Structure formats: structure tokens, C-alpha cells
mmCIF file of C-alpha atoms in Angstrom:
data_model
loop_
_atom_site.group_PDB
_atom_site.id
_atom_site.type_symbol
_atom_site.label_atom_id
_atom_site.label_comp_id
_atom_site.label_asym_id
_atom_site.label_seq_id
_atom_site.Cartn_x
_atom_site.Cartn_y
_atom_site.Cartn_z
ATOM 1 C CA UNK A 27 19.514 -2.494 8.004
ATOM 2 C CA UNK A 28 20.860 -5.997 8.506
ATOM 3 C CA UNK A 29 18.432 -8.858 9.026
ATOM 4 C CA UNK A 30 21.067 -11.198 10.498
ATOM 5 C CA UNK A 31 20.050 -12.844 13.781
ATOM 6 C CA UNK A 32 16.831 -10.832 13.948
ATOM 7 C CA UNK A 33 13.515 -12.049 15.276
ATOM 8 C CA UNK A 34 10.606 -12.721 12.935
ATOM 9 C CA UNK A 35 8.378 -9.949 11.657
ATOM 10 C CA UNK A 36 5.481 -11.290 13.736
ATOM 11 C CA UNK A 37 7.570 -10.602 16.843
ATOM 12 C CA UNK A 38 8.943 -7.283 15.645
ATOM 13 C CA UNK A 39 5.504 -5.743 14.982
ATOM 14 C CA UNK A 40 4.861 -6.133 18.708
ATOM 15 C CA UNK A 41 8.209 -4.952 20.056
ATOM 16 C CA UNK A 42 9.784 -2.547 17.536
ATOM 17 C CA UNK A 43 9.158 1.004 18.701
ATOM 18 C CA UNK A 44 7.415 -0.268 21.825
ATOM 19 C CA UNK A 45 10.297 -0.198 24.280
ATOM 20 C CA UNK A 46 8.947 0.405 27.813
ATOM 21 C CA UNK A 47 8.794 4.042 28.868
ATOM 22 C CA UNK A 48 12.135 4.769 30.604
ATOM 23 C CA UNK A 49 10.529 7.194 33.058
ATOM 24 C CA UNK A 50 7.763 4.926 34.370
ATOM 25 C CA UNK A 51 8.275 1.454 32.931
ATOM 26 C CA UNK A 52 4.892 1.633 31.156
ATOM 27 C CA UNK A 53 4.642 -1.060 28.477
ATOM 28 C CA UNK A 54 2.424 1.249 26.402
ATOM 29 C CA UNK A 55 4.498 4.319 25.500
ATOM 30 C CA UNK A 56 2.948 7.694 26.337
ATOM 31 C CA UNK A 57 1.364 9.901 23.686
ATOM 32 C CA UNK A 58 3.191 13.229 23.359
ATOM 33 C CA UNK A 59 0.772 15.896 22.139
ATOM 34 C CA UNK A 60 3.065 18.868 22.907
ATOM 35 C CA UNK A 61 3.662 21.231 20.010
ATOM 36 C CA UNK A 62 6.736 22.909 21.522
ATOM 37 C CA UNK A 63 9.582 21.986 23.863
ATOM 38 C CA UNK A 64 11.641 23.935 26.403
ATOM 39 C CA UNK A 65 15.175 24.705 25.207
ATOM 40 C CA UNK A 66 18.139 24.356 27.571
ATOM 41 C CA UNK A 67 20.071 27.132 25.825
ATOM 42 C CA UNK A 68 20.920 28.434 22.374
ATOM 43 C CA UNK A 69 21.333 25.366 20.218
ATOM 44 C CA UNK A 70 20.775 23.128 23.230
ATOM 45 C CA UNK A 71 17.704 20.925 23.580
ATOM 46 C CA UNK A 72 16.713 17.367 24.450
ATOM 47 C CA UNK A 73 16.203 16.301 20.854
ATOM 48 C CA UNK A 74 13.060 18.285 20.082
ATOM 49 C CA UNK A 75 12.080 21.894 19.521
ATOM 50 C CA UNK A 76 8.794 21.984 17.544
ATOM 51 C CA UNK A 77 6.399 19.136 16.871
ATOM 52 C CA UNK A 78 6.397 19.460 13.082
ATOM 53 C CA UNK A 79 10.155 18.942 13.100
ATOM 54 C CA UNK A 80 10.138 16.074 15.551
ATOM 55 C CA UNK A 81 7.832 14.304 17.991
ATOM 56 C CA UNK A 82 8.633 11.378 20.309
ATOM 57 C CA UNK A 83 5.470 9.478 19.341
ATOM 58 C CA UNK A 84 6.134 9.929 15.642
ATOM 59 C CA UNK A 85 9.731 8.858 16.164
ATOM 60 C CA UNK A 86 8.539 5.599 17.715
ATOM 61 C CA UNK A 87 6.203 4.654 14.866
ATOM 62 C CA UNK A 88 8.781 5.622 12.229
ATOM 63 C CA UNK A 89 11.356 3.486 14.036
ATOM 64 C CA UNK A 90 8.928 0.559 14.046
ATOM 65 C CA UNK A 91 8.166 0.885 10.328
ATOM 66 C CA UNK A 92 11.839 1.180 9.383
ATOM 67 C CA UNK A 93 12.497 -1.995 11.351
ATOM 68 C CA UNK A 94 9.660 -3.884 9.639
ATOM 69 C CA UNK A 95 10.753 -2.833 6.136
ATOM 70 C CA UNK A 96 14.509 -3.379 6.731
ATOM 71 C CA UNK A 97 14.927 0.297 5.821
ATOM 72 C CA UNK A 98 17.480 2.966 6.613
ATOM 73 C CA UNK A 99 14.643 5.268 7.682
ATOM 74 C CA UNK A 100 10.861 5.557 7.517
ATOM 75 C CA UNK A 101 8.666 8.644 7.488
ATOM 76 C CA UNK A 102 4.943 8.937 8.231
ATOM 77 C CA UNK A 103 2.586 11.414 6.600
ATOM 78 C CA UNK A 104 -1.028 12.519 7.127
ATOM 79 C CA UNK A 105 -2.237 10.527 4.085
ATOM 80 C CA UNK A 106 -0.937 8.218 1.406
ATOM 81 C CA UNK A 107 -1.203 10.964 -1.205
ATOM 82 C CA UNK A 108 0.805 13.380 0.943
ATOM 83 C CA UNK A 109 3.522 10.712 1.136
ATOM 84 C CA UNK A 110 3.403 10.368 -2.657
ATOM 85 C CA UNK A 111 3.477 14.154 -3.128
ATOM 86 C CA UNK A 112 6.526 14.444 -0.871
ATOM 87 C CA UNK A 113 8.309 11.746 -2.846
ATOM 88 C CA UNK A 114 7.627 13.612 -6.092
ATOM 89 C CA UNK A 115 9.042 16.772 -4.510
ATOM 90 C CA UNK A 116 12.464 15.061 -4.430
ATOM 91 C CA UNK A 117 12.523 15.407 -8.237
ATOM 92 C CA UNK A 118 13.596 18.409 -10.279
ATOM 93 C CA UNK A 119 11.056 20.124 -12.560
ATOM 94 C CA UNK A 120 10.773 18.358 -15.899
ATOM 95 C CA UNK A 121 11.904 14.994 -14.551
ATOM 96 C CA UNK A 122 10.895 11.868 -16.431
ATOM 97 C CA UNK A 123 8.651 9.473 -14.508
ATOM 98 C CA UNK A 124 7.833 6.009 -15.778
ATOM 99 C CA UNK A 125 4.768 4.730 -13.933
ATOM 100 C CA UNK A 126 2.789 1.524 -13.857
ATOM 101 C CA UNK A 127 -0.330 1.843 -15.998
ATOM 102 C CA UNK A 128 -2.433 0.175 -13.276
ATOM 103 C CA UNK A 129 -2.372 2.515 -10.260
ATOM 104 C CA UNK A 130 -4.710 3.725 -7.523
ATOM 105 C CA UNK A 131 -6.788 6.513 -9.055
ATOM 106 C CA UNK A 132 -5.515 9.194 -6.676
ATOM 107 C CA UNK A 133 -1.874 8.430 -7.519
ATOM 108 C CA UNK A 134 -2.731 8.335 -11.233
ATOM 109 C CA UNK A 135 -4.261 11.812 -10.880
ATOM 110 C CA UNK A 136 -1.169 13.038 -9.018
ATOM 111 C CA UNK A 137 1.281 11.632 -11.558
ATOM 112 C CA UNK A 138 -0.602 12.133 -14.818
ATOM 113 C CA UNK A 139 -2.442 15.387 -14.113
ATOM 114 C CA UNK A 140 -1.136 17.343 -11.106
ATOM 115 C CA UNK A 141 2.588 16.619 -11.512
ATOM 116 C CA UNK A 142 2.868 17.661 -15.188
ATOM 117 C CA UNK A 143 0.856 20.831 -14.538
ATOM 118 C CA UNK A 144 2.829 21.910 -11.452
ATOM 119 C CA UNK A 145 6.370 20.780 -12.247
ATOM 120 C CA UNK A 146 6.393 19.804 -15.907
ATOM 121 C CA UNK A 147 7.001 16.138 -15.185
ATOM 122 C CA UNK A 148 7.164 13.933 -18.256
ATOM 123 C CA UNK A 149 5.064 10.927 -17.275
ATOM 124 C CA UNK A 150 4.901 7.722 -19.306
ATOM 125 C CA UNK A 151 2.553 4.890 -18.352
ATOM 126 C CA UNK A 152 3.550 1.312 -19.100
ATOM 127 C CA UNK A 153 2.709 -2.195 -17.911
ATOM 128 C CA UNK A 154 5.404 -2.942 -15.306
ATOM 129 C CA UNK A 155 4.462 -6.625 -15.323
ATOM 130 C CA UNK A 156 5.972 -6.700 -18.849
ATOM 131 C CA UNK A 157 9.702 -6.255 -18.219
ATOM 132 C CA UNK A 158 10.543 -5.869 -21.905
ATOM 133 C CA UNK A 159 7.946 -3.133 -22.378
ATOM 134 C CA UNK A 160 9.356 -1.381 -19.321
ATOM 135 C CA UNK A 161 12.934 -1.601 -20.525
ATOM 136 C CA UNK A 162 11.918 -0.111 -23.875
ATOM 137 C CA UNK A 163 10.782 3.168 -22.255
ATOM 138 C CA UNK A 164 13.123 3.291 -19.243
ATOM 139 C CA UNK A 165 16.030 5.207 -20.765
ATOM 140 C CA UNK A 166 16.277 8.693 -19.300
ATOM 141 C CA UNK A 167 13.869 7.970 -16.435
ATOM 142 C CA UNK A 168 14.517 9.677 -13.124
ATOM 143 C CA UNK A 169 11.826 7.799 -11.210
ATOM 144 C CA UNK A 170 9.989 4.509 -11.662
ATOM 145 C CA UNK A 171 6.720 4.208 -9.739
ATOM 146 C CA UNK A 172 4.710 1.015 -9.526
ATOM 147 C CA UNK A 173 2.381 -1.099 -7.421
ATOM 148 C CA UNK A 174 2.472 -4.821 -6.805
ATOM 149 C CA UNK A 175 -0.078 -6.262 -6.465
ATOM 150 C CA UNK A 176 -1.599 -3.413 -8.468
ATOM 151 C CA UNK A 177 -4.887 -1.634 -7.860
ATOM 152 C CA UNK A 178 -7.395 -2.903 -8.957
ATOM 153 C CA UNK A 179 -6.213 -5.483 -11.519
ATOM 154 C CA UNK A 180 -3.839 -7.243 -9.086
ATOM 155 C CA UNK A 181 -0.996 -7.438 -11.570
ATOM 156 C CA UNK A 182 2.252 -8.782 -10.133
ATOM 157 C CA UNK A 183 5.480 -6.932 -10.873
ATOM 158 C CA UNK A 184 8.839 -8.687 -10.637
ATOM 159 C CA UNK A 185 10.596 -6.583 -7.981
ATOM 160 C CA UNK A 186 14.131 -7.691 -8.812
ATOM 161 C CA UNK A 187 13.631 -7.189 -12.549
ATOM 162 C CA UNK A 188 12.370 -3.623 -12.094
ATOM 163 C CA UNK A 189 15.162 -2.815 -9.639
ATOM 164 C CA UNK A 190 17.750 -4.017 -12.158
ATOM 165 C CA UNK A 191 16.246 -2.021 -15.036
ATOM 166 C CA UNK A 192 16.212 1.072 -12.831
ATOM 167 C CA UNK A 193 19.855 0.602 -11.842
ATOM 168 C CA UNK A 194 20.799 0.247 -15.511
ATOM 169 C CA UNK A 195 19.312 3.661 -16.340
ATOM 170 C CA UNK A 196 20.051 5.416 -13.034
ATOM 171 C CA UNK A 197 16.429 5.787 -11.897
ATOM 172 C CA UNK A 198 15.018 5.706 -8.370
ATOM 173 C CA UNK A 199 12.370 3.035 -7.778
ATOM 174 C CA UNK A 200 9.250 3.472 -5.653
ATOM 175 C CA UNK A 201 7.056 0.448 -4.952
ATOM 176 C CA UNK A 202 3.607 1.068 -3.514
ATOM 177 C CA UNK A 203 3.230 -2.079 -1.425
ATOM 178 C CA UNK A 204 -0.074 -1.137 0.199
ATOM 179 C CA UNK A 205 -1.856 -4.256 -1.083
ATOM 180 C CA UNK A 206 0.772 -6.555 0.453
ATOM 181 C CA UNK A 207 1.892 -4.852 3.702
ATOM 182 C CA UNK A 208 5.301 -5.739 5.191
ATOM 183 C CA UNK A 209 3.787 -9.094 6.166
ATOM 184 C CA UNK A 210 3.230 -9.910 2.503
ATOM 185 C CA UNK A 211 6.429 -8.684 0.881
ATOM 186 C CA UNK A 212 9.547 -6.601 1.522
ATOM 187 C CA UNK A 213 10.406 -4.716 -1.683
ATOM 188 C CA UNK A 214 13.587 -3.161 -0.276
ATOM 189 C CA UNK A 215 15.042 -6.647 0.166
ATOM 190 C CA UNK A 216 14.664 -7.113 -3.612
ATOM 191 C CA UNK A 217 16.606 -3.976 -4.541
ATOM 192 C CA UNK A 218 13.827 -1.364 -4.596
ATOM 193 C CA UNK A 219 14.860 2.075 -3.283
ATOM 194 C CA UNK A 220 11.657 3.268 -1.604
ATOM 195 C CA UNK A 221 8.537 1.462 -0.441
ATOM 196 C CA UNK A 222 5.303 3.366 0.044
ATOM 197 C CA UNK A 223 2.148 2.466 1.951
ATOM 198 C CA UNK A 224 -1.198 4.018 2.504
ATOM 199 C CA UNK A 225 -1.198 3.453 6.269
ATOM 200 C CA UNK A 226 -4.976 3.913 6.131
ATOM 201 C CA UNK A 227 -5.191 0.364 4.813
ATOM 202 C CA UNK A 228 -3.538 -2.762 6.306
ATOM 203 C CA UNK A 229 -1.113 -0.924 8.588
ATOM 204 C CA UNK A 230 -3.941 0.892 10.379
ATOM 205 C CA UNK A 231 -6.384 -1.920 9.710
ATOM 206 C CA UNK A 232 -9.445 -0.542 11.503
ATOM 207 C CA UNK A 233 -10.842 2.184 9.202
ATOM 208 C CA UNK A 234 -10.132 4.855 11.805
ATOM 209 C CA UNK A 235 -6.986 6.698 10.683
ATOM 210 C CA UNK A 236 -5.490 8.299 7.585
ATOM 211 C CA UNK A 237 -1.799 7.999 6.930
ATOM 212 C CA UNK A 238 1.038 7.386 4.510
ATOM 213 C CA UNK A 239 4.538 5.922 4.790
ATOM 214 C CA UNK A 240 7.767 6.197 2.834
ATOM 215 C CA UNK A 241 10.560 3.805 3.836
ATOM 216 C CA UNK A 242 13.954 4.328 2.201
ATOM 217 C CA UNK A 243 16.504 1.585 1.639
ATOM 218 C CA UNK A 244 20.065 1.961 2.907
ATOM 219 C CA UNK A 245 21.061 1.028 -0.672
ATOM 220 C CA UNK A 246 19.087 3.933 -2.178
ATOM 221 C CA UNK A 247 20.996 6.826 -3.771
ATOM 222 C CA UNK A 248 23.058 8.679 -1.208
ATOM 223 C CA UNK A 249 21.148 11.383 0.628
ATOM 224 C CA UNK A 250 17.667 10.263 -0.454
ATOM 225 C CA UNK A 251 16.486 9.447 3.078
ATOM 226 C CA UNK A 252 17.752 12.791 4.317
ATOM 227 C CA UNK A 253 15.993 14.563 1.437
ATOM 228 C CA UNK A 254 12.672 12.880 2.226
ATOM 229 C CA UNK A 255 13.029 13.820 5.909
ATOM 230 C CA UNK A 256 13.885 17.405 4.993
ATOM 231 C CA UNK A 257 10.820 17.697 2.735
ATOM 232 C CA UNK A 258 8.535 16.093 5.318
ATOM 233 C CA UNK A 259 9.413 18.970 7.650
ATOM 234 C CA UNK A 260 9.651 21.699 4.988
ATOM 235 C CA UNK A 261 6.271 20.852 3.476
ATOM 236 C CA UNK A 262 4.673 20.235 6.866
ATOM 237 C CA UNK A 263 3.458 16.817 5.784
ATOM 238 C CA UNK A 264 3.515 15.138 9.195
ATOM 239 C CA UNK A 265 1.142 12.677 10.804
ATOM 240 C CA UNK A 266 -0.502 13.951 13.977
ATOM 241 C CA UNK A 267 0.761 12.523 17.297
ATOM 242 C CA UNK A 268 -2.613 10.943 18.057
ATOM 243 C CA UNK A 269 -2.672 9.146 14.701
ATOM 244 C CA UNK A 270 0.944 8.074 15.253
ATOM 245 C CA UNK A 271 -0.054 6.486 18.557
ATOM 246 C CA UNK A 272 -3.073 4.830 16.929
ATOM 247 C CA UNK A 273 -0.939 3.474 14.100
ATOM 248 C CA UNK A 274 1.688 2.198 16.520
ATOM 249 C CA UNK A 275 -1.039 0.384 18.446
ATOM 250 C CA UNK A 276 -2.523 -1.072 15.244
ATOM 251 C CA UNK A 277 0.818 -2.373 14.000
ATOM 252 C CA UNK A 278 1.031 -4.735 16.965
ATOM 253 C CA UNK A 279 -1.734 -6.910 15.464
ATOM 254 C CA UNK A 280 -0.636 -6.529 11.828
ATOM 255 C CA UNK A 281 0.824 -10.016 11.466
ATOM 256 C CA UNK A 282 -2.225 -11.673 13.024
ATOM 257 C CA UNK A 283 -4.648 -9.686 10.906
ATOM 258 C CA UNK A 284 -2.840 -10.193 7.603
ATOM 259 C CA UNK A 285 -2.362 -13.915 8.215
ATOM 260 C CA UNK A 286 -6.122 -14.325 8.762
ATOM 261 C CA UNK A 287 -7.086 -12.039 5.870
ATOM 262 C CA UNK A 288 -4.752 -13.662 3.351
ATOM 263 C CA UNK A 289 -5.737 -17.207 4.267
ATOM 264 C CA UNK A 290 -9.420 -16.290 4.072
ATOM 265 C CA UNK A 291 -8.929 -14.557 0.716
ATOM 266 C CA UNK A 292 -7.223 -17.650 -0.714
ATOM 267 C CA UNK A 293 -10.123 -19.793 0.517
ATOM 268 C CA UNK A 294 -12.744 -17.429 -0.924
ATOM 269 C CA UNK A 295 -10.960 -17.025 -4.276
ATOM 270 C CA UNK A 296 -10.851 -20.786 -4.693
ATOM 271 C CA UNK A 297 -14.574 -21.124 -3.883
ATOM 272 C CA UNK A 298 -15.513 -18.345 -6.302
ATOM 273 C CA UNK A 299 -13.316 -19.823 -9.022
ATOM 274 C CA UNK A 300 -14.848 -23.275 -8.597
ATOM 275 C CA UNK A 301 -18.371 -21.866 -8.870
ATOM 276 C CA UNK A 302 -17.750 -19.018 -11.310
ATOM 277 C CA UNK A 303 -20.325 -20.168 -13.866
ATOM 278 C CA UNK A 304 -23.090 -20.563 -11.267
ATOM 279 C CA UNK A 305 -22.229 -17.147 -9.810
ATOM 280 C CA UNK A 306 -22.198 -15.318 -13.141
ATOM 281 C CA UNK A 307 -18.496 -14.494 -12.790
ATOM 282 C CA UNK A 308 -16.468 -14.242 -15.985
ATOM 283 C CA UNK A 309 -13.096 -13.913 -14.218
ATOM 284 C CA UNK A 310 -11.673 -14.326 -10.714
ATOM 285 C CA UNK A 311 -8.412 -12.426 -10.266
ATOM 286 C CA UNK A 312 -6.264 -13.446 -7.295
ATOM 287 C CA UNK A 313 -2.469 -13.937 -7.293
ATOM 288 C CA UNK A 314 -2.825 -17.138 -5.291
ATOM 289 C CA UNK A 315 -4.693 -18.881 -8.104
ATOM 290 C CA UNK A 316 -2.487 -20.811 -10.518
ATOM 291 C CA UNK A 317 -4.499 -19.274 -13.366
ATOM 292 C CA UNK A 318 -3.159 -15.825 -12.437
ATOM 293 C CA UNK A 319 -0.546 -14.645 -14.925
ATOM 294 C CA UNK A 320 1.790 -13.499 -12.159
ATOM 295 C CA UNK A 321 1.289 -16.449 -9.812
ATOM 296 C CA UNK A 322 4.819 -17.861 -10.148
ATOM 297 C CA UNK A 323 6.493 -14.498 -9.468
ATOM 298 C CA UNK A 324 4.143 -13.808 -6.555
ATOM 299 C CA UNK A 325 5.032 -17.190 -5.052
ATOM 300 C CA UNK A 326 8.724 -16.251 -5.211
ATOM 301 C CA UNK A 327 8.592 -12.743 -3.740
ATOM 302 C CA UNK A 328 5.534 -12.748 -1.458
ATOM 303 C CA UNK A 329 5.031 -14.409 1.909
ATOM 304 C CA UNK A 330 1.293 -14.678 1.147
ATOM 305 C CA UNK A 331 -0.951 -13.733 -1.757
ATOM 306 C CA UNK A 332 -2.782 -10.877 -0.103
ATOM 307 C CA UNK A 333 -6.368 -10.193 0.889
ATOM 308 C CA UNK A 334 -7.665 -8.535 -2.292
ATOM 309 C CA UNK A 335 -9.743 -10.304 -4.944
ATOM 310 C CA UNK A 336 -11.053 -8.734 -8.140
ATOM 311 C CA UNK A 337 -14.024 -10.146 -10.024
ATOM 312 C CA UNK A 338 -15.573 -9.510 -13.413
ATOM 313 C CA UNK A 339 -19.318 -10.039 -13.346
ATOM 314 C CA UNK A 340 -21.695 -10.939 -16.146
ATOM 315 C CA UNK A 341 -25.073 -9.274 -16.565
ATOM 316 C CA UNK A 342 -24.264 -5.600 -16.996
ATOM 317 C CA UNK A 343 -24.069 -2.634 -14.653
ATOM 318 C CA UNK A 344 -27.529 -3.192 -13.135
ATOM 319 C CA UNK A 345 -26.528 -6.632 -11.914
ATOM 320 C CA UNK A 346 -23.172 -5.320 -10.665
ATOM 321 C CA UNK A 347 -24.978 -2.723 -8.553
ATOM 322 C CA UNK A 348 -27.390 -5.322 -7.171
ATOM 323 C CA UNK A 349 -24.429 -7.458 -6.061
ATOM 324 C CA UNK A 350 -22.680 -4.454 -4.509
ATOM 325 C CA UNK A 351 -25.746 -3.556 -2.466
ATOM 326 C CA UNK A 352 -26.869 -7.096 -1.593
ATOM 327 C CA UNK A 353 -24.002 -8.312 0.567
ATOM 328 C CA UNK A 354 -24.526 -8.243 4.324
ATOM 329 C CA UNK A 355 -20.983 -8.692 5.669
ATOM 330 C CA UNK A 356 -19.086 -7.105 2.772
ATOM 331 C CA UNK A 357 -19.780 -3.385 3.142
ATOM 332 C CA UNK A 358 -20.102 -1.429 -0.105
ATOM 333 C CA UNK A 359 -17.456 1.206 0.633
ATOM 334 C CA UNK A 360 -14.122 2.638 -0.538
ATOM 335 C CA UNK A 361 -10.831 1.484 1.037
ATOM 336 C CA UNK A 362 -9.341 -1.893 1.903
ATOM 337 C CA UNK A 363 -7.208 -3.784 4.379
ATOM 338 C CA UNK A 364 -9.438 -3.355 7.412
ATOM 339 C CA UNK A 365 -10.783 -5.949 9.821
ATOM 340 C CA UNK A 366 -14.208 -5.644 8.184
ATOM 341 C CA UNK A 367 -14.669 -6.940 4.641
ATOM 342 C CA UNK A 368 -15.395 -4.412 1.901
ATOM 343 C CA UNK A 369 -16.744 -4.584 -1.637
ATOM 344 C CA UNK A 370 -16.343 -1.732 -4.088
ATOM 345 C CA UNK A 371 -16.640 -0.640 -7.724
ATOM 346 C CA UNK A 372 -13.338 0.790 -9.007
ATOM 347 C CA UNK A 373 -14.697 2.490 -12.140
ATOM 348 C CA UNK A 374 -17.046 4.723 -10.147
ATOM 349 C CA UNK A 375 -15.060 5.080 -6.904
ATOM 350 C CA UNK A 376 -11.303 4.599 -6.480
ATOM 351 C CA UNK A 377 -10.592 5.041 -10.193
ATOM 352 C CA UNK A 378 -13.165 7.677 -11.106
ATOM 353 C CA UNK A 379 -10.279 10.176 -11.440
ATOM 354 C CA UNK A 380 -8.619 8.028 -14.115
ATOM 355 C CA UNK A 381 -9.253 9.221 -17.670
ATOM 356 C CA UNK A 382 -12.002 7.134 -19.251
ATOM 357 C CA UNK A 383 -9.850 6.246 -22.240
ATOM 358 C CA UNK A 384 -7.126 4.960 -19.927
ATOM 359 C CA UNK A 385 -9.635 2.897 -17.927
ATOM 360 C CA UNK A 386 -10.817 1.380 -21.194
ATOM 361 C CA UNK A 387 -7.258 0.710 -22.324
ATOM 362 C CA UNK A 388 -6.381 -1.299 -19.215
ATOM 363 C CA UNK A 389 -9.856 -2.873 -18.832
ATOM 364 C CA UNK A 390 -11.198 -1.210 -15.697
ATOM 365 C CA UNK A 391 -14.815 -1.479 -16.781
ATOM 366 C CA UNK A 392 -18.217 -1.406 -15.151
ATOM 367 C CA UNK A 393 -18.076 -5.201 -14.812
ATOM 368 C CA UNK A 394 -15.137 -5.071 -12.359
ATOM 369 C CA UNK A 395 -15.616 -5.228 -8.593
ATOM 370 C CA UNK A 396 -12.980 -5.543 -5.865
ATOM 371 C CA UNK A 397 -13.206 -7.453 -2.610
ATOM 372 C CA UNK A 398 -11.122 -6.668 0.464
ATOM 373 C CA UNK A 399 -11.308 -9.661 2.766
ATOM 374 C CA UNK A 400 -11.423 -8.901 6.475
ATOM 375 C CA UNK A 401 -11.073 -10.957 9.626
ATOM 376 C CA UNK A 402 -14.562 -12.451 9.766
ATOM 377 C CA UNK A 403 -15.135 -16.205 9.584
ATOM 378 C CA UNK A 404 -14.349 -17.209 5.977
ATOM 379 C CA UNK A 405 -17.334 -19.560 5.751
ATOM 380 C CA UNK A 406 -19.620 -16.662 6.686
ATOM 381 C CA UNK A 407 -18.026 -14.502 4.006
ATOM 382 C CA UNK A 408 -18.474 -17.205 1.353
ATOM 383 C CA UNK A 409 -22.126 -17.567 2.364
ATOM 384 C CA UNK A 410 -22.584 -13.804 2.118
ATOM 385 C CA UNK A 411 -21.149 -13.693 -1.406
ATOM 386 C CA UNK A 412 -23.034 -16.835 -2.422
ATOM 387 C CA UNK A 413 -26.371 -15.268 -1.481
ATOM 388 C CA UNK A 414 -25.600 -11.957 -3.226
ATOM 389 C CA UNK A 415 -24.260 -13.499 -6.421
ATOM 390 C CA UNK A 416 -27.042 -16.071 -6.795
ATOM 391 C CA UNK A 417 -29.930 -13.681 -6.129
ATOM 392 C CA UNK A 418 -28.705 -10.500 -7.846
#
């Protein structure tokens, strides 16, 4: 999809997929809950026959997401993991998958445990932020799956470098861009074939819907978008019309929310870094800090540095738990990307499904906590963390 002479993303989140209703002129498009549609004759209909195969509300939100990602097509699913499962179903049994070693625990479980058991996938985990290490294991790969920034270590992967390595070996690339959102980066513009999101996070942004997205580049291997669409219908992995309408509504404020969240996160990361010793913090991990290993690459390929901060705390697990349960504005809860700020413990929550030896290998220990910065006043959030870290 060409970006020439197009309006900015902040404008497109409001207008893409939101064309006024042609029947009434309503500026908010109607929600179509119908599961079936009258046919005008054999093989004759008005574009729809059964809601799993097509729904006007779902079509609108998929059109919006394709526009935002500069994609050939986008597809929405009832959860992020159902989107990931559908993408894996495009592979043949026994396919070789090279995956980032730092992944959301549910995707790790899907790739490293479920996929090999169900389809015999050969899965190799490697640090995608190390291009040479990736190239060394890439030969023969059918699919390369990675996150940037990664969950929860916030590693930054060079999108163009991975895309080039994949082209050299004939592999399809999938970038989980949940931590960035389309307002933070556009992986397809850097040569990636497919971008994935958990729509539950920044896209939804209000902790009130589950969803997943796959957006396929027009430069992806021929037929890939059609294959994903076919499997979405064949597997029945479709987002409900009501959630489609809710997601479409939420996308209209995406740019505003992410701008506030990212700027607040940068402010908070700097404050925590400046006072790390007083707060009993051994490491502040945020791509916007110059001390971050991937800062230079992030500055090149991201429009902002995101709203996630990871911290390593001193004092053992007891102190970590006291911090987690002492904040007033940061809720101790799973998930991220919402208007309310969240604090969570990856080792016992989002990454509990990851094999303990793998967590140890990549340093997801009991000392690690993750902050998702919301839309509250940043000074209030700093004060909340200050009180919890000093008293715990």
C-alpha cells in the first residue's frame, strides 16, 4: 500500500474505516451483529453470507488496521494467541522456525511446546538482537518470529537486518509489534512480511477486549495474505462483531494515548535511572535511555521508545513482592498498553509458562518487574513509584 501523499497516522486512526454510514450519514458506523444474510439467488449476494466468513463491522476494523500498517490486508482474531496459531497454520508439518529467545510466555509455549507436539515444527531459539547469531542458524528456516521491543527484556531487533537475512534464506518474517503499536513503528515498511499485535494491549487500550491482528505486507510471498484469510475462516478464528466495533472505537484515540504513554515512560525511566541507587534498582531497562544496548537502532526505526519499562530490583523476592503490592496507581496485574498503569512480575505471571532453564538462560529472574505506563499524570506516577520503592 503506497504511502505517497497520505495523511499522517494520527489522522488516519480517526478516519480509516470510519467512513460515514451511506444509508444514514451516521459518523459512527453501525454495529452488525447478524450471523446470516439473505441471498439474492444462487451465487448472488451483497458481499456476505455468514458472519464467520465476513462481517461489515469486521471489514471496517480490518480496513483501518491495514491502512495504519501500510499492509496489503489485515485480519483480526479473538485473541493474540489465536492470531499466532493461525499464522503457524500457514506452515507445513516439520517446518523450521527460528524464534527470538525473548518472547511473551504464551507465544513461547505455542512455538516451543504446542507446535512441535502438534505439527513436528523444528524450533530454534536465538537472540535476534545479535544479527550474526541469527544468520548462523537461519539456513533452512521457513519462518522467523520475533518481537521488538521484546517481552519482557525490551531488546531491540534491527528490522531491516532481520528482513534481509530472511530474504537470503527464503524465510517468512513475523514481527510481534505489540509493545510499539503502529504509532511506534511500522515493521512492514522495513521489509518484514507480517506484523502481529495483541489487540488486547495498545490497540484496544482500555483493558476491556481480547483480540489479535495479523497484517500482511504487499511484498510478502505471493498468496500469503489470501492464505491467512482462508485459515481465519477455515479455523473459525474471528473476532466477534461487538469486539470489532469496540476496537474500531478504541483505535480513534490510539495516537493520543501512545503519545502520552511514551512521553511519560521516557520521563519516568529517566527519573528512575537518576535515582536508581536510592530506589534499590540495579538496572533500568528502557530503549529511550542511551545506556540501552539497542538505543541507536530504536532511534532509527521507532517513532517513540514505547511505554514499557523493565526494572531489576535489589533485596530479593520479598522486597520485589512488597514493591508490587505497595503502588497505588500502578495496579499489580497482567497485561499492558492500557490507559491505566500496570506493574507485573514476569517470572510468575506472563512468563510462568517458559521453561525455568530458559528463563535462567535469558535472565528473567525473580528480581525483574515490568511497568506499563498509562495516561495518568507522569508526576503522580513518579510519586507513586517513589513511595513504593523507598518504603518496601
